[in-house]
Amino acid sequence: MTTEKRRAPAGAAVLRDEITTAIRRALMQELAAVGYGRLSIEAVARRAGVSKTAIYRRWSSKLDLVLEIVAAAAHGKLPALDTGTLRGDLALLFQVVAHALRHPLASQIIPDLLAEAARNPTIDATLRQVLHTRQQEIGGRLVTRAVQRGELPADTDLDAAVDLIVGPLYWRLAIARLPLTDGYLDNLVESVAAGLGADNVLPRPRAAPRSD
Amino acid sequence: MTTEKRRAPAGAAVLRDEITTAIRRALMQELAAVGYGRLSIEAVARRAGVSKTAIYRRWSSKLDLVLEIVAAAAHGKLPALDTGTLRGDLALLFQVVAHALRHPLASQIIPDLLAEAARNPTIDATLRQVLHTRQQEIGGRLVTRAVQRGELPADTDLDAAVDLIVGPLYWRLAIARLPLTDGYLDNLVESVAAGLGADNVLPRPRAAPRSD
DNA sequence: CAACGACGGTACGGTTGCGTCCCGACGTGT
DNA sequence: ACACGTCGGGACGCAACCGTACCGTCGTTG
């Protein structure tokens, strides 16, 4: 009876992609501006130029909205990241991370959501899926390949290696928020490689190519 | 006329320290529970078992309250941190940081406020004063002494060194929130020392004292 | 001992946001 | 061309919180 003569939605009775996109963009901006704690659907709707109903028709709640959009945004691109050497992989990874954290939106949203994840299990689970797992997977693969090449000791702790790889750059860009000076990433590659134990292979070509 | 026969407040007309303390503690707990964005004076008052007026008599606003209390809490103790060797200094520093971030309150409040600092200039200024400056000062002194001893190259970049020193541990404890396994800090000391360029002085006694 | 005066607590408008409901508008399929 | 049915928008009730005004209480000081 209900599904008998059911007709598929048509005409104006269809979600408009432009409005969905506007909501996504507005959510990101609001998230960066006020953080997850103070995020309000009304503000998102205002900024997007749509009505609250437009949002509630697409997502059931504020948490649902944030989770879906953030996960989608983080699912994006990720290069193969296999240059053949540990230093090459590190340099590429750092450039990708630095590029991502250059976006003002990302550099504000990511620390905010990570802090929120400490108290919201759902956000925590989602972030671990789209960020931690991904980063650990990438870092793990990077380290594994380096071990196989003989660049790193065989008993390298993956978790500790990931800490050493992503910690410094994240601290500088997202926490201390200091600019990337000339040659910073190059030096960081050498420092991290040395910290991982790769110093036996290459004798640190030049530590500080600067001349002030 | 006004200051002529002015009598100093006495009797019940004096701030009770026990209530001030209760407010401080409640603020910390609320800050950890809901974050700065959702922090409400009413909730703090409820948790402390006092009235809102008790809070507004002591601090003018939510921002004022948070700034004063957080700054006071961060002003606390800090060891001399001068063991005579780079590795000794690093080990001590890591233990202090790890101990501080072990407190659940600290590990939730600090990332939250750091994220908030990205959009609130007043919080940013306060945090830089009580945290960044302090850490950079300590890290800088640690590096400077190591340079003077000949343990590190003379052209070491202080900012980059601080990134390398505090980044990995902060990432693990505050972002990834992984536990500290046995020997993690010891290995981190060696890794960071090597990353800083101290590998020339000591040939890394043992990189990974584990046996799984 | 008596008066002072700031204390803590309650009560109060004003504001903001959540989530829902109802309405006219609109464009495709029959 | 018509009817269908979902869309977007505005309005609503409800709840929470901000910051303030008032009121009785209490201990010290003269």
Short mmCIF file of C-alpha atoms (C1' of nucleotides) in Angstrom, two decimals:
data_model
loop_
_atom_site.label_atom_id
_atom_site.label_comp_id
_atom_site.label_asym_id
_atom_site.label_seq_id
_atom_site.Cartn_x
_atom_site.Cartn_y
_atom_site.Cartn_z
CA MET A 1 0.00 0.00 0.00
CA THR A 2 2.70 2.38 0.88
CA THR A 3 5.29 1.30 -1.62
CA GLU A 4 2.77 0.36 -4.28
CA LYS A 5 2.36 3.40 -6.42
CA ARG A 6 5.41 5.15 -4.98
CA ARG A 7 7.01 7.51 -7.42
CA ALA A 8 10.64 8.53 -7.16
CA PRO A 9 11.21 12.13 -6.12
CA ALA A 10 11.51 14.38 -9.10
CA GLY A 11 11.46 17.97 -10.11
CA ALA A 12 12.03 20.39 -7.32
CA ALA A 13 11.77 17.53 -4.88
CA VAL A 14 15.45 16.78 -5.00
CA LEU A 15 18.38 17.90 -2.91
CA ARG A 16 20.25 20.66 -4.64
CA ASP A 17 23.95 20.02 -4.73
CA GLU A 18 24.81 23.70 -4.64
CA ILE A 19 23.11 24.03 -1.29
CA THR A 20 24.80 20.93 0.09
CA THR A 21 28.11 22.37 -1.00
CA ALA A 22 27.33 25.72 0.57
CA ILE A 23 26.54 24.00 3.85
CA ARG A 24 29.77 22.05 3.74
CA ARG A 25 31.81 25.17 3.15
CA ALA A 26 29.95 27.12 5.81
CA LEU A 27 30.46 24.35 8.31
CA MET A 28 34.19 24.40 7.77
CA GLN A 29 34.32 28.14 8.19
CA GLU A 30 32.21 28.09 11.30
CA LEU A 31 34.23 25.25 12.72
CA ALA A 32 37.38 27.26 12.22
CA ALA A 33 35.81 30.44 13.56
CA VAL A 34 34.20 29.22 16.78
CA GLY A 35 35.25 25.60 17.18
CA TYR A 36 33.16 22.52 17.65
CA GLY A 37 32.06 23.45 21.15
CA ARG A 38 30.36 26.65 20.09
CA LEU A 39 29.30 25.44 16.70
CA SER A 40 25.65 26.24 16.07
CA ILE A 41 23.48 25.02 13.26
CA GLU A 42 21.89 28.41 13.03
CA ALA A 43 25.21 30.07 12.38
CA VAL A 44 26.07 27.51 9.74
CA ALA A 45 22.73 28.09 8.06
CA ARG A 46 23.19 31.85 8.22
CA ARG A 47 26.68 31.68 6.77
CA ALA A 48 25.59 29.31 4.03
CA GLY A 49 22.59 31.45 3.20
CA VAL A 50 20.17 28.58 3.67
CA SER A 51 17.58 27.65 6.23
CA LYS A 52 18.06 25.35 9.16
CA THR A 53 15.64 22.91 7.61
CA ALA A 54 17.95 22.54 4.66
CA ILE A 55 20.55 21.23 7.05
CA TYR A 56 18.29 19.03 9.12
CA ARG A 57 16.96 17.40 5.99
CA ARG A 58 20.48 16.24 5.16
CA TRP A 59 21.91 15.42 8.57
CA SER A 60 20.13 14.41 11.70
CA SER A 61 22.17 16.38 14.19
CA LYS A 62 25.15 18.58 14.70
CA LEU A 63 27.39 15.63 15.49
CA ASP A 64 26.24 13.76 12.41
CA LEU A 65 26.90 16.80 10.27
CA VAL A 66 30.41 17.33 11.55
CA LEU A 67 31.36 13.67 11.40
CA GLU A 68 30.18 13.14 7.87
CA ILE A 69 31.72 16.28 6.45
CA VAL A 70 35.01 16.03 8.26
CA ALA A 71 35.41 12.40 7.35
CA ALA A 72 34.65 13.19 3.74
CA ALA A 73 37.13 16.06 3.71
CA ALA A 74 39.86 13.93 5.22
CA HIS A 75 39.25 11.03 2.90
CA GLY A 76 40.69 13.07 0.07
CA LYS A 77 43.88 12.64 -1.81
CA LEU A 78 47.04 11.01 -0.62
CA PRO A 79 50.06 10.43 -2.81
CA ALA A 80 51.68 7.06 -3.25
CA LEU A 81 54.56 8.21 -1.10
CA ASP A 82 57.21 5.80 -2.26
CA THR A 83 60.28 7.57 -3.51
CA GLY A 84 62.77 4.80 -2.91
CA THR A 85 64.64 6.32 0.01
CA LEU A 86 63.73 7.12 3.59
CA ARG A 87 64.75 10.74 3.20
CA GLY A 88 62.81 11.07 0.01
CA ASP A 89 59.69 9.62 1.64
CA LEU A 90 60.10 11.91 4.63
CA ALA A 91 60.57 14.98 2.47
CA LEU A 92 57.47 14.18 0.47
CA LEU A 93 55.41 13.41 3.55
CA PHE A 94 56.48 16.66 5.21
CA GLN A 95 55.58 18.64 2.15
CA VAL A 96 52.15 17.06 2.07
CA VAL A 97 51.58 17.69 5.77
CA ALA A 98 52.90 21.22 5.59
CA HIS A 99 50.74 21.94 2.60
CA ALA A 100 47.67 20.60 4.36
CA LEU A 101 48.33 22.54 7.55
CA ARG A 102 48.94 25.72 5.59
CA HIS A 103 45.23 26.04 5.01
CA PRO A 104 44.00 28.30 7.81
CA LEU A 105 40.84 26.23 8.05
CA ALA A 106 42.72 22.98 8.54
CA SER A 107 45.18 24.40 11.02
CA GLN A 108 42.30 25.58 13.19
CA ILE A 109 39.85 22.74 12.70
CA ILE A 110 42.23 19.86 13.21
CA PRO A 111 43.58 20.84 16.65
CA ASP A 112 40.08 21.75 17.73
CA LEU A 113 38.60 18.41 16.76
CA LEU A 114 41.54 16.54 18.23
CA ALA A 115 40.93 18.29 21.52
CA GLU A 116 37.24 17.54 21.27
CA ALA A 117 38.03 13.90 20.56
CA ALA A 118 39.47 13.64 24.06
CA ARG A 119 35.94 13.93 25.46
CA ASN A 120 33.67 12.78 22.65
CA PRO A 121 34.07 9.08 21.87
CA THR A 122 32.25 9.32 18.56
CA ILE A 123 34.51 12.06 17.30
CA ASP A 124 37.48 10.18 18.64
CA ALA A 125 36.54 7.06 16.75
CA THR A 126 35.97 8.93 13.53
CA LEU A 127 39.21 10.84 13.76
CA ARG A 128 41.18 7.74 14.53
CA GLN A 129 39.71 6.18 11.47
CA VAL A 130 40.40 9.00 9.06
CA LEU A 131 43.52 10.52 10.58
CA HIS A 132 45.38 8.38 13.05
CA THR A 133 44.94 5.11 11.25
CA ARG A 134 45.81 6.75 7.99
CA GLN A 135 48.86 8.47 9.35
CA GLN A 136 50.00 5.45 11.23
CA GLU A 137 49.45 3.32 8.19
CA ILE A 138 51.42 5.69 6.02
CA GLY A 139 54.12 6.17 8.60
CA GLY A 140 54.23 2.48 9.21
CA ARG A 141 54.62 1.70 5.56
CA LEU A 142 57.28 4.35 5.24
CA VAL A 143 59.21 2.85 8.12
CA THR A 144 58.67 -0.71 6.96
CA ARG A 145 60.08 0.05 3.56
CA ALA A 146 63.07 1.77 5.10
CA VAL A 147 63.70 -1.27 7.26
CA GLN A 148 63.49 -3.54 4.27
CA ARG A 149 66.01 -1.37 2.46
CA GLY A 150 68.32 -1.59 5.45
CA GLU A 151 68.07 2.11 6.20
CA LEU A 152 66.56 1.57 9.63
CA PRO A 153 67.12 -1.05 12.35
CA ALA A 154 64.84 -4.03 12.12
CA ASP A 155 63.48 -3.59 15.62
CA THR A 156 62.20 -0.07 15.05
CA ASP A 157 59.08 0.71 17.10
CA LEU A 158 56.42 1.81 14.65
CA ASP A 159 54.43 3.90 17.09
CA ALA A 160 57.51 5.66 18.37
CA ALA A 161 58.67 6.27 14.83
CA VAL A 162 55.36 7.87 13.93
CA ASP A 163 55.63 10.12 16.98
CA LEU A 164 59.06 11.21 15.91
CA ILE A 165 58.01 11.79 12.31
CA VAL A 166 54.82 13.75 12.68
CA GLY A 167 55.31 15.28 16.13
CA PRO A 168 57.79 18.05 15.37
CA LEU A 169 56.08 19.37 12.26
CA TYR A 170 52.63 19.21 13.81
CA TRP A 171 53.92 21.03 16.86
CA ARG A 172 55.43 23.79 14.82
CA LEU A 173 52.53 24.34 12.43
CA ALA A 174 49.49 23.60 14.57
CA ILE A 175 50.60 24.34 18.12
CA ALA A 176 53.41 26.87 18.12
CA ARG A 177 52.20 28.21 14.77
CA LEU A 178 55.61 29.42 13.71
CA PRO A 179 56.39 29.99 10.04
CA LEU A 180 58.40 27.54 7.99
CA THR A 181 61.74 29.18 7.43
CA ASP A 182 63.93 28.45 4.45
CA GLY A 183 65.33 24.99 4.57
CA TYR A 184 63.33 24.03 7.63
CA LEU A 185 61.78 21.00 6.04
CA ASP A 186 65.12 19.89 4.60
CA ASN A 187 66.73 20.10 8.00
CA LEU A 188 63.78 18.32 9.54
CA VAL A 189 64.21 15.45 7.13
CA GLU A 190 67.80 15.03 8.24
CA SER A 191 66.97 15.39 11.91
CA VAL A 192 64.14 12.88 11.82
CA ALA A 193 66.14 10.46 9.73
CA ALA A 194 68.95 10.70 12.22
CA GLY A 195 66.53 10.34 15.10
CA LEU A 196 65.11 7.21 13.58
CA GLY A 197 68.57 5.71 13.48
CA ALA A 198 69.42 6.24 9.83
CA ASP A 199 72.60 8.11 10.65
CA ASN A 200 74.72 5.05 9.97
CA VAL A 201 73.76 5.05 6.34
CA LEU A 202 74.31 8.65 5.38
CA PRO A 203 76.61 10.93 7.38
CA ARG A 204 74.28 13.94 7.39
CA PRO A 205 75.30 15.86 4.27
CA ARG A 206 74.79 19.30 5.72
CA ALA A 207 72.90 20.06 8.85
CA ALA A 208 72.22 23.77 8.51
CA PRO A 209 72.42 25.31 5.05
CA ARG A 210 71.85 28.86 6.20
CA SER A 211 74.06 31.90 6.16
CA ASP A 212 72.87 34.73 8.44
CA MET B 1 34.45 62.06 51.77
CA THR B 2 34.66 58.71 50.20
CA THR B 3 38.04 57.65 51.50
CA GLU B 4 37.80 59.65 54.71
CA LYS B 5 36.29 57.34 57.27
CA ARG B 6 36.63 54.27 55.06
CA ARG B 7 36.97 51.14 57.10
CA ALA B 8 38.67 48.06 55.71
CA PRO B 9 36.35 45.15 55.00
CA ALA B 10 36.14 42.86 57.97
CA GLY B 11 34.12 40.09 59.42
CA ALA B 12 31.98 38.25 56.97
CA ALA B 13 32.81 40.89 54.40
CA VAL B 14 35.90 39.12 53.18
CA LEU B 15 36.48 36.64 50.38
CA ARG B 16 36.62 33.14 51.71
CA ASP B 17 39.62 31.26 50.43
CA GLU B 18 37.84 27.92 50.55
CA ILE B 19 35.29 29.18 48.05
CA THR B 20 37.93 30.64 45.79
CA THR B 21 39.69 27.29 45.84
CA ALA B 22 36.48 25.44 45.09
CA ILE B 23 35.87 27.67 42.09
CA ARG B 24 39.38 27.10 40.79
CA ARG B 25 39.01 23.35 41.04
CA ALA B 26 35.56 23.37 39.50
CA LEU B 27 36.78 25.49 36.64
CA MET B 28 39.52 23.02 35.83
CA GLN B 29 37.08 20.13 35.89
CA GLU B 30 34.56 21.92 33.74
CA LEU B 31 37.26 22.98 31.33
CA ALA B 32 38.33 19.38 30.96
CA ALA B 33 34.75 18.15 30.70
CA VAL B 34 33.28 20.52 28.12
CA GLY B 35 36.17 22.66 26.89
CA TYR B 36 36.52 26.39 26.74
CA GLY B 37 33.95 26.85 24.05
CA ARG B 38 31.12 25.35 26.04
CA LEU B 39 32.33 26.49 29.40
CA SER B 40 29.52 28.13 31.35
CA ILE B 41 29.77 30.07 34.55
CA GLU B 42 26.62 28.44 35.79
CA ALA B 43 28.09 24.99 35.43
CA VAL B 44 31.24 26.06 37.25
CA ALA B 45 29.17 27.50 40.06
CA ARG B 46 27.05 24.37 40.26
CA ARG B 47 30.07 22.10 40.36
CA ALA B 48 31.80 24.24 42.95
CA GLY B 49 28.66 24.40 45.06
CA VAL B 50 28.66 28.19 45.09
CA SER B 51 26.57 30.88 43.50
CA LYS B 52 27.31 32.70 40.30
CA THR B 53 27.75 35.88 42.26
CA ALA B 54 30.61 34.34 44.13
CA ILE B 55 32.38 33.99 40.82
CA TYR B 56 31.48 37.36 39.39
CA ARG B 57 32.72 39.06 42.53
CA ARG B 58 36.16 37.60 41.93
CA TRP B 59 36.47 37.74 38.17
CA SER B 60 34.81 40.05 35.73
CA SER B 61 34.10 37.57 32.96
CA LYS B 62 34.61 34.07 31.74
CA LEU B 63 37.74 35.00 29.86
CA ASP B 64 39.19 36.75 32.88
CA LEU B 65 38.47 33.74 35.04
CA VAL B 66 40.11 31.28 32.70
CA LEU B 67 43.14 33.43 32.02
CA GLU B 68 43.88 34.11 35.66
CA ILE B 69 43.45 30.57 36.84
CA VAL B 70 45.22 28.90 33.98
CA ALA B 71 48.13 31.28 34.20
CA ALA B 72 48.40 30.68 37.92
CA ALA B 73 48.28 26.92 37.47
CA ALA B 74 50.98 27.01 34.82
CA HIS B 75 53.25 29.28 36.82
CA GLY B 76 53.98 26.42 39.16
CA LYS B 77 57.14 24.52 39.70
CA LEU B 78 59.87 23.86 37.23
CA PRO B 79 63.10 22.08 38.08
CA ALA B 80 66.49 23.57 37.46
CA LEU B 81 66.96 21.14 34.61
CA ASP B 82 70.73 21.16 34.44
CA THR B 83 72.16 17.66 34.72
CA GLY B 84 75.41 18.28 32.91
CA THR B 85 74.68 16.32 29.75
CA LEU B 86 72.29 16.76 26.89
CA ARG B 87 70.83 13.33 27.35
CA GLY B 88 70.42 13.89 31.05
CA ASP B 89 68.62 17.16 30.45
CA LEU B 90 66.38 15.57 27.85
CA ALA B 91 65.52 12.64 30.09
CA LEU B 92 64.62 14.96 32.93
CA LEU B 93 62.59 17.25 30.71
CA PHE B 94 60.69 14.33 29.22
CA GLN B 95 59.88 13.00 32.66
CA VAL B 96 58.55 16.37 33.73
CA VAL B 97 56.46 16.75 30.59
CA ALA B 98 55.18 13.19 30.78
CA HIS B 99 54.29 13.63 34.41
CA ALA B 100 52.42 16.84 33.68
CA LEU B 101 50.50 15.36 30.75
CA ARG B 102 49.60 12.30 32.78
CA HIS B 103 47.06 14.34 34.70
CA PRO B 104 43.79 13.81 32.84
CA LEU B 105 42.83 17.40 33.45
CA ALA B 106 46.03 18.74 31.91
CA SER B 107 45.92 16.43 28.93
CA GLN B 108 42.44 17.65 28.09
CA ILE B 109 42.74 21.30 29.02
CA ILE B 110 46.03 22.04 27.32
CA PRO B 111 45.10 20.90 23.82
CA ASP B 112 41.73 22.57 24.17
CA LEU B 113 43.20 25.92 25.14
CA LEU B 114 45.88 25.66 22.50
CA ALA B 115 43.20 25.15 19.89
CA GLU B 116 41.23 28.05 21.31
CA ALA B 117 44.33 30.23 21.21
CA ALA B 118 44.27 29.96 17.44
CA ARG B 119 41.18 32.17 17.41
CA ASN B 120 41.34 34.12 20.65
CA PRO B 121 44.26 36.57 20.74
CA THR B 122 44.03 37.11 24.48
CA ILE B 123 44.27 33.41 25.23
CA ASP B 124 47.02 33.13 22.68
CA ALA B 125 49.04 35.86 24.36
CA THR B 126 48.58 34.37 27.81
CA LEU B 127 49.50 30.88 26.71
CA ARG B 128 52.56 32.08 24.89
CA GLN B 129 53.62 33.82 28.03
CA VAL B 130 53.14 30.90 30.41
CA LEU B 131 53.79 27.97 28.13
CA HIS B 132 55.54 28.74 24.89
CA THR B 133 57.95 31.26 26.25
CA ARG B 134 58.67 29.02 29.17
CA GLN B 135 59.17 25.96 27.06
CA GLN B 136 61.18 27.77 24.48
CA GLU B 137 63.26 29.33 27.20
CA ILE B 138 63.90 25.99 28.82
CA GLY B 139 64.50 24.25 25.53
CA GLY B 140 66.70 27.10 24.42
CA ARG B 141 68.77 26.95 27.57
CA LEU B 142 69.04 23.20 27.26
CA VAL B 143 70.28 23.51 23.71
CA THR B 144 72.59 26.40 24.50
CA ARG B 145 74.30 24.48 27.25
CA ALA B 146 74.68 21.47 24.99
CA VAL B 147 76.26 23.68 22.35
CA GLN B 148 78.65 25.15 24.88
CA ARG B 149 79.66 21.66 25.94
CA GLY B 150 80.29 20.75 22.34
CA GLU B 151 77.52 18.20 22.25
CA LEU B 152 75.62 20.00 19.54
CA PRO B 153 76.69 21.98 16.47
CA ALA B 154 77.10 25.70 17.07
CA ASP B 155 74.65 26.67 14.35
CA THR B 156 71.73 24.74 15.84
CA ASP B 157 68.38 26.40 15.16
CA LEU B 158 66.73 26.94 18.52
CA ASP B 159 63.16 26.93 17.25
CA ALA B 160 63.70 23.82 15.21
CA ALA B 161 65.37 22.14 18.15
CA VAL B 162 62.40 22.88 20.37
CA ASP B 163 60.07 21.43 17.76
CA LEU B 164 62.12 18.27 17.67
CA ILE B 165 62.30 18.02 21.45
CA VAL B 166 58.73 18.60 22.51
CA GLY B 167 56.87 17.60 19.36
CA PRO B 168 57.06 13.81 19.55
CA LEU B 169 56.16 13.48 23.21
CA TYR B 170 53.36 16.00 22.99
CA TRP B 171 52.00 14.22 19.95
CA ARG B 172 52.01 10.88 21.68
CA LEU B 173 50.51 11.98 24.98
CA ALA B 174 48.15 14.76 23.99
CA ILE B 175 47.16 13.96 20.40
CA ALA B 176 47.47 10.26 19.77
CA ARG B 177 46.98 9.55 23.47
CA LEU B 178 48.93 6.33 23.38
CA PRO B 179 50.40 4.92 26.57
CA LEU B 180 54.07 5.21 27.43
CA THR B 181 55.52 1.77 26.97
CA ASP B 182 58.54 0.55 28.87
CA GLY B 183 61.66 2.30 27.80
CA TYR B 184 59.82 4.69 25.54
CA LEU B 185 61.26 7.78 27.15
CA ASP B 186 64.75 6.31 27.15
CA ASN B 187 64.51 5.57 23.46
CA LEU B 188 63.08 9.01 22.83
CA VAL B 189 66.06 10.59 24.54
CA GLU B 190 68.39 8.78 22.19
CA SER B 191 66.29 9.53 19.13
CA VAL B 192 65.97 13.22 19.89
CA ALA B 193 69.62 13.54 20.78
CA ALA B 194 70.51 11.88 17.50
CA GLY B 195 68.06 14.07 15.66
CA LEU B 196 69.62 17.17 17.15
CA GLY B 197 72.96 16.10 15.79
CA ALA B 198 74.55 14.69 18.92
CA ASP B 199 75.31 11.39 17.24
CA ASN B 200 78.93 12.44 16.68
CA VAL B 201 79.62 12.62 20.39
CA LEU B 202 78.15 9.35 21.59
CA PRO B 203 77.65 6.47 19.20
CA ARG B 204 74.14 5.65 20.44
CA PRO B 205 74.84 3.03 23.12
CA ARG B 206 71.79 0.96 22.34
CA ALA B 207 68.98 2.08 20.17
CA ALA B 208 66.23 -0.32 21.12
CA PRO B 209 66.56 -2.25 24.37
CA ARG B 210 63.48 -4.37 23.84
CA SER B 211 63.05 -8.03 23.22
CA ASP B 212 59.70 -8.98 21.77
"C1'" DC C 1 27.98 45.56 72.18
"C1'" DA C 2 26.34 47.66 68.22
"C1'" DA C 3 26.80 49.07 63.66
"C1'" DC C 4 29.13 48.46 59.50
"C1'" DG C 5 29.53 46.53 54.98
"C1'" DA C 6 30.73 43.10 51.82
"C1'" DC C 7 29.45 38.42 51.57
"C1'" DG C 8 26.60 34.31 49.25
"C1'" DG C 9 22.18 33.12 47.30
"C1'" DT C 10 17.87 33.74 44.75
"C1'" DA C 11 15.23 35.86 41.18
"C1'" DC C 12 14.92 38.27 37.01
"C1'" DG C 13 14.86 40.02 31.80
"C1'" DG C 14 17.23 39.30 27.60
"C1'" DT C 15 19.53 36.50 24.35
"C1'" DT C 16 20.72 32.50 21.83
"C1'" DG C 17 20.22 28.01 19.96
"C1'" DC C 18 17.91 23.43 19.34
"C1'" DG C 19 14.70 20.70 16.85
"C1'" DT C 20 9.94 20.70 14.79
"C1'" DC C 21 5.97 22.10 12.18
"C1'" DC C 22 3.53 24.21 8.56
"C1'" DC C 23 3.35 26.70 4.29
"C1'" DG C 24 3.93 28.29 -0.57
"C1'" DA C 25 7.13 27.33 -4.49
"C1'" DC C 26 8.87 24.58 -7.85
"C1'" DG C 27 10.16 21.24 -11.61
"C1'" DT C 28 9.87 16.51 -13.42
"C1'" DG C 29 7.14 12.44 -14.97
"C1'" DT C 30 2.69 10.75 -16.59
"C1'" DA D 1 -1.08 20.18 -18.94
"C1'" DC D 2 -1.76 18.35 -14.56
"C1'" DA D 3 -0.69 16.38 -10.37
"C1'" DC D 4 2.66 14.88 -7.45
"C1'" DG D 5 5.62 15.41 -3.57
"C1'" DT D 6 9.74 17.18 -1.70
"C1'" DC D 7 12.12 21.35 -1.27
"C1'" DG D 8 13.46 25.91 1.30
"C1'" DG D 9 11.91 29.37 4.53
"C1'" DG D 10 9.79 31.39 8.51
"C1'" DA D 11 7.71 30.71 13.05
"C1'" DC D 12 7.21 28.30 17.28
"C1'" DG D 13 7.96 26.15 22.02
"C1'" DC D 14 11.45 24.85 24.95
"C1'" DA D 15 15.78 25.06 27.38
"C1'" DA D 16 20.13 27.01 28.87
"C1'" DC D 17 22.98 30.75 30.06
"C1'" DC D 18 24.59 35.53 30.68
"C1'" DG D 19 25.12 39.36 33.72
"C1'" DT D 20 22.64 42.17 37.24
"C1'" DA D 21 19.79 43.63 41.16
"C1'" DC D 22 18.20 42.78 45.52
"C1'" DC D 23 18.05 40.61 50.23
"C1'" DG D 24 19.09 38.55 54.49
"C1'" DT D 25 23.41 36.90 56.88
"C1'" DC D 26 27.55 37.15 59.36
"C1'" DG D 27 32.00 38.42 61.74
"C1'" DT D 28 35.05 41.97 62.86
"C1'" DT D 29 36.26 46.49 64.39
"C1'" DG D 30 35.74 50.59 67.12
#
